[in-house]
Amino acid sequence: MVTKKFHEVYRAGRRRLRRLVFLPNHDGHMLSLRAVLDQLPARAERYAGMQTVDCRRIIGSVDRANDFAVGFLPIRRSMEIRWTSIRDLYLSSSLNESLQLFELGGYYFVQDGNHRVSAARTHTNGYLDAVVQQIESPVQLPPNLCYSSLGMYGAKVAFARRTTLFRYIDEKRFGQGSAETWQRLERQVYHVSRLKLQHLLGYHPDEEEIAHRWDEEIFTPLMHIIRRQALPTLYPNKTDLDILCDILEHRETLSCDASVTEAASRYLARNTQLNPLHVGAHLTRRIWRRLMATPEQERRRFFRLSRILVFRPDARIPEGQCDFYRFLMRQLFVTHFGYIRQKLQRKPLLDQLVCDWHDSLFSPALRLYEREDLTKPFPVVYMRWMKFWQRRILKETKKLGYIRVIDLEDSFKEFLACNPNIKA
């Protein structure tokens, strides 16, 4: 092991300090526990006992943060004698005293032992024994916690205090968002969605019903679209939650019954001034995910977004290839959505959409198939049949995809007559 001299480490610390000072909300110093606790309205502590701690998880200090740059690099010349002495004792394994640490959300802050941590971080990045006092955090901390991300953390803590959303939806599913995003999210859930539900249901829903319906009909489908289509590659400075709020706000400018899928598509079409490199990365990632997807992954995706086993626990969806589940997604959320919206003269709720699709179309079609002795598997027959029906029988209503009176049996007979090779 190469023993680093104090002046080498000191110069590295000063260089890091000069580089980081240009970052927003960052002065280059190591993170102070006090700055983090200022984001918490109240805190609860408990004794966590003796632990062996990875030095890389120790990111700050209780009261000596201004003596070190990020990474526990010393930045004061007056520290040379003590730092060198501690370094020599550490390298000779003569340090037997345990550190005193505070732990917050998986990060550690030094109460006593800053020089020992500095010597360990600059030489081995090993493990140290410590007596740990744990501080509870009401929400998950941002990855790579630093001064510039404290605003995000504080806004999320304030959101958790003002709302009950994390009581019904796992907080980890939201990830991180900018400070403004949490205020925008609160407005979308507790103002926009609340008013729409009141109009659809005819009564004032409580916060639990608002949260569950918002999760089922907006949050889960839209976050899946964002991640599946790799939208963060188009907007590298935004998180998934930032993009979700952007799409929901753009949806407000559309017709009152616009679906989240339509809103996402129009949001992308509107934002045409994009970096060509970001567009290329986005398309590459989308194509790669589509090529590498397995039938089982597409099947799970269909079940997760449609929640069909929640609304119809006895539903039978035969196994098929990737294109079958993608076809079902388009049929359910595009074609059948348009039909139900015209029928109800408003946007359907997710349970109304899925149950009507299953009861009036998919399940009867499966029963008709099982009555015949056909050589082709159901997924192949179903896709060809639906495309034939739309092209030949419902040509005059091609934009809607369906008519108000659906005669499945007659359409199936005509399909079989035009495709004799499907029969046994």
Short mmCIF file of C-alpha atoms in Angstrom, two decimals:
data_model
loop_
_atom_site.label_atom_id
_atom_site.label_comp_id
_atom_site.label_asym_id
_atom_site.label_seq_id
_atom_site.Cartn_x
_atom_site.Cartn_y
_atom_site.Cartn_z
CA MET A 1 0.00 0.00 0.00
CA VAL A 2 1.30 3.46 -0.90
CA THR A 3 1.32 5.77 2.11
CA LYS A 4 -0.07 9.13 1.07
CA LYS A 5 1.53 12.23 2.52
CA PHE A 6 -0.59 14.97 4.01
CA HIS A 7 0.39 17.53 1.37
CA GLU A 8 -0.79 15.20 -1.44
CA VAL A 9 -4.16 14.70 0.21
CA TYR A 10 -4.41 18.38 1.16
CA ARG A 11 -3.79 19.54 -2.44
CA ALA A 12 -6.36 17.02 -3.73
CA GLY A 13 -8.87 18.40 -1.24
CA ARG A 14 -8.27 22.00 -2.29
CA ARG A 15 -8.63 21.08 -5.96
CA ARG A 16 -11.92 19.32 -5.27
CA LEU A 17 -13.12 22.29 -3.27
CA ARG A 18 -12.42 24.64 -6.20
CA ARG A 19 -14.20 22.37 -8.69
CA LEU A 20 -17.34 21.75 -6.66
CA VAL A 21 -17.84 25.36 -5.63
CA PHE A 22 -19.25 26.08 -9.11
CA LEU A 23 -22.09 23.57 -8.69
CA PRO A 24 -25.49 25.01 -7.70
CA ASN A 25 -26.15 24.91 -3.94
CA HIS A 26 -22.74 23.38 -3.28
CA ASP A 27 -19.69 24.99 -1.65
CA GLY A 28 -17.46 21.93 -2.02
CA HIS A 29 -17.33 21.08 1.67
CA MET A 30 -18.33 17.75 3.09
CA LEU A 31 -22.00 17.38 3.97
CA SER A 32 -23.07 18.55 7.41
CA LEU A 33 -25.60 16.52 9.37
CA ARG A 34 -27.14 19.75 10.60
CA ALA A 35 -27.94 20.79 7.01
CA VAL A 36 -29.77 17.49 6.47
CA LEU A 37 -31.66 17.66 9.77
CA ASP A 38 -32.84 21.18 8.90
CA GLN A 39 -35.07 19.48 6.29
CA LEU A 40 -36.82 17.40 8.97
CA PRO A 41 -39.61 18.95 11.08
CA ALA A 42 -38.88 16.53 13.93
CA ARG A 43 -36.67 13.53 14.37
CA ALA A 44 -36.64 10.30 16.36
CA GLU A 45 -33.38 8.65 17.40
CA ARG A 46 -32.56 5.19 18.66
CA TYR A 47 -29.42 3.38 19.71
CA ALA A 48 -28.37 0.92 16.97
CA GLY A 49 -25.34 -0.56 18.77
CA MET A 50 -21.92 -1.55 17.50
CA GLN A 51 -21.66 -1.99 13.71
CA THR A 52 -18.99 -2.54 11.08
CA VAL A 53 -19.47 0.28 8.59
CA ASP A 54 -18.27 0.66 5.01
CA CYS A 55 -16.22 3.87 4.84
CA ARG A 56 -17.79 4.76 1.52
CA ARG A 57 -21.16 5.15 3.26
CA ILE A 58 -19.75 7.77 5.63
CA ILE A 59 -20.45 10.99 3.77
CA GLY A 60 -20.49 13.77 6.35
CA SER A 61 -19.80 15.07 9.80
CA VAL A 62 -21.78 16.45 12.70
CA ASP A 63 -19.61 19.51 13.46
CA ARG A 64 -16.40 19.26 11.38
CA ALA A 65 -17.79 19.44 7.83
CA ASN A 66 -15.93 22.67 7.05
CA ASP A 67 -12.57 21.00 7.75
CA PHE A 68 -12.91 18.53 4.87
CA ALA A 69 -13.81 18.52 1.19
CA VAL A 70 -16.18 15.91 -0.23
CA GLY A 71 -14.60 12.47 0.30
CA PHE A 72 -13.05 13.43 3.68
CA LEU A 73 -10.07 15.18 2.09
CA PRO A 74 -8.50 17.62 4.60
CA ILE A 75 -8.44 21.27 3.49
CA ARG A 76 -6.70 23.01 6.44
CA ARG A 77 -2.91 23.08 6.85
CA SER A 78 -3.28 23.15 10.62
CA MET A 79 -4.58 19.55 10.49
CA GLU A 80 -1.24 18.13 9.26
CA ILE A 81 0.25 16.91 12.55
CA ARG A 82 -2.90 15.26 13.88
CA TRP A 83 -3.90 13.82 10.50
CA THR A 84 -0.41 12.31 9.94
CA SER A 85 -0.41 10.81 13.43
CA ILE A 86 -3.84 9.22 12.94
CA ARG A 87 -2.82 7.95 9.49
CA ASP A 88 0.25 6.18 10.91
CA LEU A 89 -1.78 4.57 13.68
CA TYR A 90 -4.46 3.46 11.21
CA LEU A 91 -1.96 1.89 8.79
CA SER A 92 -0.26 0.04 11.65
CA SER A 93 -3.68 -1.23 12.89
CA SER A 94 -3.09 0.44 16.25
CA LEU A 95 -6.43 2.28 16.36
CA ASN A 96 -8.74 0.32 18.65
CA GLU A 97 -11.23 3.02 19.60
CA SER A 98 -14.59 2.83 17.82
CA LEU A 99 -16.08 5.68 15.83
CA GLN A 100 -19.19 7.53 16.98
CA LEU A 101 -21.63 7.78 14.05
CA PHE A 102 -25.15 8.91 13.27
CA GLU A 103 -27.00 6.91 10.59
CA LEU A 104 -29.75 8.47 8.46
CA GLY A 105 -31.35 6.56 5.59
CA GLY A 106 -28.28 4.38 5.00
CA TYR A 107 -25.80 7.28 5.16
CA TYR A 108 -23.43 7.86 8.09
CA PHE A 109 -22.20 11.09 9.72
CA VAL A 110 -19.24 11.28 12.09
CA GLN A 111 -19.71 12.56 15.61
CA ASP A 112 -16.25 11.49 16.78
CA GLY A 113 -13.44 10.13 14.58
CA ASN A 114 -13.28 12.42 11.54
CA HIS A 115 -9.50 12.04 11.11
CA ARG A 116 -9.75 8.24 11.31
CA VAL A 117 -12.37 8.20 8.57
CA SER A 118 -10.25 10.56 6.48
CA ALA A 119 -7.21 8.28 6.81
CA ALA A 120 -9.31 5.24 5.88
CA ARG A 121 -11.00 6.94 2.91
CA THR A 122 -7.72 8.17 1.44
CA HIS A 123 -5.92 4.81 1.75
CA THR A 124 -8.06 1.65 1.82
CA ASN A 125 -11.79 2.50 1.73
CA GLY A 126 -12.20 -0.38 4.14
CA TYR A 127 -14.52 -1.05 7.06
CA LEU A 128 -14.44 0.53 10.50
CA ASP A 129 -16.11 -0.39 13.79
CA ALA A 130 -18.52 2.21 15.07
CA VAL A 131 -21.14 2.85 17.72
CA VAL A 132 -24.18 3.98 15.75
CA GLN A 133 -27.09 6.19 16.72
CA GLN A 134 -29.89 5.88 14.15
CA ILE A 135 -32.07 8.81 13.06
CA GLU A 136 -35.35 7.93 11.36
CA SER A 137 -36.18 9.54 8.01
CA PRO A 138 -39.84 9.81 6.97
CA VAL A 139 -38.92 9.30 3.28
CA GLN A 140 -36.19 7.70 1.23
CA LEU A 141 -33.08 9.83 0.78
CA PRO A 142 -31.80 10.74 -2.70
CA PRO A 143 -28.95 8.64 -4.13
CA ASN A 144 -25.53 10.29 -3.81
CA LEU A 145 -26.81 12.66 -1.15
CA CYS A 146 -25.07 16.05 -1.25
CA TYR A 147 -25.84 19.74 -0.72
CA SER A 148 -27.36 20.13 -4.18
CA SER A 149 -29.95 17.39 -3.52
CA LEU A 150 -31.07 18.61 -0.08
CA GLY A 151 -33.80 20.76 -1.64
CA MET A 152 -35.29 17.67 -3.31
CA TYR A 153 -35.22 15.81 0.00
CA GLY A 154 -36.82 18.68 1.92
CA ALA A 155 -39.62 19.04 -0.64
CA LYS A 156 -40.36 15.31 -0.46
CA VAL A 157 -40.47 15.42 3.35
CA ALA A 158 -42.90 18.36 3.19
CA PHE A 159 -45.06 16.47 0.66
CA ALA A 160 -45.18 13.45 2.99
CA ARG A 161 -46.30 15.70 5.85
CA ARG A 162 -49.06 17.44 3.88
CA THR A 163 -50.55 14.38 2.17
CA THR A 164 -51.37 10.74 2.87
CA LEU A 165 -50.33 9.44 -0.56
CA PHE A 166 -47.36 7.43 0.74
CA ARG A 167 -49.73 5.65 3.12
CA TYR A 168 -51.48 3.98 0.17
CA ILE A 169 -48.76 3.90 -2.53
CA ASP A 170 -45.24 2.69 -1.76
CA GLU A 171 -43.00 5.76 -1.58
CA LYS A 172 -40.15 3.94 -3.32
CA ARG A 173 -42.21 3.72 -6.53
CA PHE A 174 -42.03 7.49 -6.96
CA GLY A 175 -38.26 7.78 -6.93
CA GLN A 176 -36.90 11.32 -6.81
CA GLY A 177 -38.13 14.59 -8.22
CA SER A 178 -37.16 18.23 -8.15
CA ALA A 179 -38.41 20.46 -5.34
CA GLU A 180 -41.12 21.94 -7.59
CA THR A 181 -42.25 18.51 -8.80
CA TRP A 182 -43.64 17.49 -5.40
CA GLN A 183 -45.87 20.58 -5.34
CA ARG A 184 -47.02 19.84 -8.90
CA LEU A 185 -47.73 16.21 -7.95
CA GLU A 186 -49.84 17.28 -4.97
CA ARG A 187 -51.93 19.49 -7.25
CA GLN A 188 -52.43 16.68 -9.79
CA VAL A 189 -53.56 14.13 -7.19
CA TYR A 190 -55.55 16.24 -4.75
CA HIS A 191 -57.01 18.87 -7.06
CA VAL A 192 -57.17 17.71 -10.69
CA SER A 193 -57.87 14.01 -10.03
CA ARG A 194 -60.19 14.75 -7.11
CA LEU A 195 -62.40 17.00 -9.24
CA LYS A 196 -62.54 14.47 -12.09
CA LEU A 197 -63.48 11.66 -9.71
CA GLN A 198 -66.21 13.75 -8.12
CA HIS A 199 -67.66 14.39 -11.57
CA LEU A 200 -67.48 10.71 -12.60
CA LEU A 201 -68.63 9.13 -9.33
CA GLY A 202 -71.20 11.69 -8.24
CA TYR A 203 -69.89 11.89 -4.66
CA HIS A 204 -66.83 13.16 -2.78
CA PRO A 205 -64.25 10.34 -2.62
CA ASP A 206 -62.01 10.06 0.43
CA GLU A 207 -58.22 10.27 0.19
CA GLU A 208 -57.79 6.49 0.13
CA GLU A 209 -60.09 6.06 -2.87
CA ILE A 210 -58.43 9.00 -4.64
CA ALA A 211 -54.99 7.46 -4.10
CA HIS A 212 -55.98 3.96 -5.26
CA ARG A 213 -57.82 5.15 -8.37
CA TRP A 214 -55.05 7.58 -9.28
CA ASP A 215 -52.53 4.77 -8.91
CA GLU A 216 -54.54 2.34 -11.06
CA GLU A 217 -55.66 4.70 -13.81
CA ILE A 218 -52.85 7.24 -14.08
CA PHE A 219 -49.67 6.59 -12.10
CA THR A 220 -49.00 2.93 -12.92
CA PRO A 221 -49.80 3.12 -16.68
CA LEU A 222 -47.96 6.40 -17.19
CA MET A 223 -44.82 5.42 -15.28
CA HIS A 224 -44.73 2.21 -17.32
CA ILE A 225 -44.91 4.23 -20.55
CA ILE A 226 -42.15 6.56 -19.35
CA ARG A 227 -39.81 3.71 -18.42
CA ARG A 228 -40.64 1.38 -21.28
CA GLN A 229 -40.17 4.10 -23.89
CA ALA A 230 -36.99 5.30 -22.16
CA LEU A 231 -38.19 8.91 -21.99
CA PRO A 232 -35.43 9.96 -19.53
CA THR A 233 -32.94 9.50 -22.38
CA LEU A 234 -34.76 12.33 -24.19
CA TYR A 235 -34.77 14.54 -21.10
CA PRO A 236 -31.54 13.63 -19.24
CA ASN A 237 -31.92 16.45 -16.70
CA LYS A 238 -35.36 15.23 -15.58
CA THR A 239 -36.38 12.32 -13.40
CA ASP A 240 -39.25 9.94 -14.19
CA LEU A 241 -41.46 11.86 -11.76
CA ASP A 242 -40.60 15.20 -13.40
CA ILE A 243 -41.65 13.81 -16.80
CA LEU A 244 -44.85 12.35 -15.33
CA CYS A 245 -45.90 15.77 -14.01
CA ASP A 246 -45.02 17.37 -17.35
CA ILE A 247 -47.28 14.92 -19.19
CA LEU A 248 -50.15 15.34 -16.73
CA GLU A 249 -49.99 19.12 -17.04
CA HIS A 250 -49.93 18.81 -20.83
CA ARG A 251 -52.96 16.52 -20.56
CA GLU A 252 -54.91 19.39 -18.99
CA THR A 253 -54.54 21.34 -22.25
CA LEU A 254 -56.18 18.50 -24.21
CA SER A 255 -59.80 17.38 -24.22
CA CYS A 256 -61.22 16.48 -20.83
CA ASP A 257 -61.36 12.75 -21.67
CA ALA A 258 -57.86 12.38 -23.16
CA SER A 259 -56.16 9.19 -21.96
CA VAL A 260 -52.69 9.15 -20.41
CA THR A 261 -51.42 7.27 -23.48
CA GLU A 262 -52.71 10.01 -25.78
CA ALA A 263 -51.29 12.70 -23.50
CA ALA A 264 -47.86 11.04 -23.50
CA SER A 265 -47.86 10.77 -27.31
CA ARG A 266 -48.86 14.40 -27.80
CA TYR A 267 -46.37 15.56 -25.21
CA LEU A 268 -43.57 13.90 -27.18
CA ALA A 269 -44.87 15.30 -30.46
CA ARG A 270 -44.97 18.82 -29.02
CA ASN A 271 -41.40 18.71 -27.74
CA THR A 272 -39.64 18.62 -31.09
CA GLN A 273 -36.59 20.72 -30.17
CA LEU A 274 -34.50 17.84 -28.85
CA ASN A 275 -30.82 17.05 -28.87
CA PRO A 276 -30.17 14.61 -31.78
CA LEU A 277 -27.88 12.56 -29.54
CA HIS A 278 -30.67 12.18 -26.97
CA VAL A 279 -33.14 11.19 -29.70
CA GLY A 280 -30.71 8.57 -31.02
CA ALA A 281 -30.14 7.16 -27.54
CA HIS A 282 -33.90 7.09 -26.93
CA LEU A 283 -34.67 5.21 -30.16
CA THR A 284 -31.81 2.76 -29.63
CA ARG A 285 -32.98 1.96 -26.12
CA ARG A 286 -36.59 1.52 -27.19
CA ILE A 287 -35.66 -0.82 -30.07
CA TRP A 288 -33.32 -2.80 -27.85
CA ARG A 289 -35.96 -3.27 -25.16
CA ARG A 290 -38.52 -4.37 -27.73
CA LEU A 291 -36.14 -6.87 -29.34
CA MET A 292 -34.98 -8.31 -26.02
CA ALA A 293 -38.44 -8.57 -24.40
CA THR A 294 -39.64 -12.12 -23.70
CA PRO A 295 -43.25 -13.35 -23.97
CA GLU A 296 -43.36 -13.73 -20.20
CA GLN A 297 -42.28 -10.11 -19.71
CA GLU A 298 -44.96 -8.89 -22.14
CA ARG A 299 -47.56 -11.07 -20.42
CA ARG A 300 -46.68 -9.63 -17.00
CA ARG A 301 -46.81 -6.13 -18.48
CA PHE A 302 -50.33 -6.72 -19.82
CA PHE A 303 -51.55 -8.06 -16.48
CA ARG A 304 -49.90 -5.22 -14.55
CA LEU A 305 -51.32 -2.40 -16.66
CA SER A 306 -54.78 -3.84 -17.27
CA ARG A 307 -55.18 -5.24 -13.72
CA ILE A 308 -57.53 -7.73 -15.30
CA LEU A 309 -57.02 -10.34 -12.58
CA VAL A 310 -58.13 -7.75 -10.01
CA PHE A 311 -61.36 -6.91 -11.84
CA ARG A 312 -61.97 -10.42 -13.27
CA PRO A 313 -60.11 -12.98 -11.10
CA ASP A 314 -61.39 -15.87 -13.24
CA ALA A 315 -60.23 -14.36 -16.55
CA ARG A 316 -58.42 -16.76 -18.91
CA ILE A 317 -55.70 -15.24 -21.10
CA PRO A 318 -54.06 -17.99 -23.20
CA GLU A 319 -50.30 -17.85 -23.48
CA GLY A 320 -48.86 -16.41 -26.68
CA GLN A 321 -45.91 -14.60 -28.18
CA CYS A 322 -44.88 -10.98 -27.62
CA ASP A 323 -46.97 -9.67 -30.51
CA PHE A 324 -50.14 -11.18 -29.00
CA TYR A 325 -49.82 -9.26 -25.72
CA ARG A 326 -48.89 -6.06 -27.56
CA PHE A 327 -51.99 -6.53 -29.72
CA LEU A 328 -54.16 -6.92 -26.61
CA MET A 329 -52.68 -3.74 -25.15
CA ARG A 330 -53.49 -1.74 -28.28
CA GLN A 331 -56.95 -3.23 -28.58
CA LEU A 332 -57.80 -2.56 -24.93
CA PHE A 333 -56.29 0.89 -24.41
CA VAL A 334 -56.76 2.38 -27.89
CA THR A 335 -59.56 0.73 -29.88
CA HIS A 336 -61.88 -0.39 -27.09
CA PHE A 337 -61.15 2.75 -25.10
CA GLY A 338 -62.47 4.81 -28.04
CA TYR A 339 -65.59 2.68 -28.28
CA ILE A 340 -66.40 2.94 -24.57
CA ARG A 341 -65.69 6.65 -24.51
CA GLN A 342 -68.21 7.21 -27.31
CA LYS A 343 -70.72 4.91 -25.65
CA LEU A 344 -70.54 6.57 -22.22
CA GLN A 345 -69.90 10.08 -23.58
CA ARG A 346 -67.00 10.36 -21.14
CA LYS A 347 -63.69 8.71 -20.37
CA PRO A 348 -64.26 5.27 -18.77
CA LEU A 349 -62.73 4.24 -15.49
CA LEU A 350 -60.17 1.46 -15.71
CA ASP A 351 -62.48 -1.18 -14.21
CA GLN A 352 -65.27 -0.21 -16.65
CA LEU A 353 -62.93 -0.43 -19.62
CA VAL A 354 -61.33 -3.75 -18.70
CA CYS A 355 -64.54 -5.48 -17.61
CA ASP A 356 -66.44 -4.42 -20.75
CA TRP A 357 -63.56 -5.56 -23.01
CA HIS A 358 -63.33 -8.91 -21.26
CA ASP A 359 -67.06 -9.62 -20.93
CA SER A 360 -68.29 -8.39 -24.31
CA LEU A 361 -65.34 -9.19 -26.57
CA PHE A 362 -62.41 -11.27 -25.39
CA SER A 363 -64.15 -13.95 -23.31
CA PRO A 364 -66.95 -14.61 -25.89
CA ALA A 365 -64.30 -14.78 -28.62
CA LEU A 366 -62.38 -17.39 -26.64
CA ARG A 367 -65.54 -19.49 -26.20
CA LEU A 368 -66.30 -19.33 -29.93
CA TYR A 369 -62.76 -20.47 -30.71
CA GLU A 370 -63.00 -23.42 -28.30
CA ARG A 371 -66.20 -24.63 -30.02
CA GLU A 372 -64.28 -25.14 -33.26
CA ASP A 373 -61.59 -27.70 -34.03
CA LEU A 374 -58.88 -25.38 -35.32
CA THR A 375 -55.22 -26.08 -36.03
CA LYS A 376 -53.93 -22.60 -35.22
CA PRO A 377 -53.51 -21.51 -31.58
CA PHE A 378 -55.95 -18.97 -30.19
CA PRO A 379 -53.54 -15.97 -30.12
CA VAL A 380 -52.86 -16.32 -33.86
CA VAL A 381 -56.53 -16.81 -34.72
CA TYR A 382 -57.67 -13.95 -32.47
CA MET A 383 -55.29 -11.39 -33.96
CA ARG A 384 -56.12 -12.38 -37.55
CA TRP A 385 -59.84 -12.46 -36.78
CA MET A 386 -59.90 -9.02 -35.17
CA LYS A 387 -57.90 -7.49 -38.03
CA PHE A 388 -60.21 -9.17 -40.58
CA TRP A 389 -63.28 -7.96 -38.72
CA GLN A 390 -62.03 -4.40 -38.61
CA ARG A 391 -61.05 -4.44 -42.27
CA ARG A 392 -64.00 -6.23 -43.84
CA ILE A 393 -67.03 -6.10 -41.57
CA LEU A 394 -66.53 -2.77 -39.81
CA LYS A 395 -64.97 -0.81 -42.63
CA GLU A 396 -67.48 2.02 -42.32
CA THR A 397 -66.54 2.52 -38.64
CA LYS A 398 -62.82 1.97 -38.97
CA LYS A 399 -61.95 4.98 -36.86
CA LEU A 400 -63.84 3.62 -33.87
CA GLY A 401 -62.98 -0.02 -34.45
CA TYR A 402 -66.40 -1.17 -33.19
CA ILE A 403 -70.10 -0.56 -33.63
CA ARG A 404 -72.64 -0.37 -30.85
CA VAL A 405 -74.10 -3.83 -31.59
CA ILE A 406 -71.30 -6.40 -31.79
CA ASP A 407 -72.18 -9.67 -33.48
CA LEU A 408 -69.14 -11.80 -32.76
CA GLU A 409 -70.58 -15.09 -33.95
CA ASP A 410 -71.45 -13.89 -37.47
CA SER A 411 -68.09 -12.23 -37.84
CA PHE A 412 -66.32 -15.43 -36.75
CA LYS A 413 -68.25 -17.52 -39.28
CA GLU A 414 -67.34 -15.15 -42.09
CA PHE A 415 -63.72 -15.13 -40.95
CA LEU A 416 -63.55 -18.94 -41.02
CA ALA A 417 -65.22 -19.03 -44.44
CA CYS A 418 -62.58 -16.68 -45.84
CA ASN A 419 -59.71 -18.54 -44.13
CA PRO A 420 -60.28 -22.29 -44.64
CA ASN A 421 -56.65 -23.12 -43.83
CA ILE A 422 -57.33 -22.34 -40.15
CA LYS A 423 -59.76 -25.25 -39.84
CA ALA A 424 -58.56 -28.76 -39.01
#
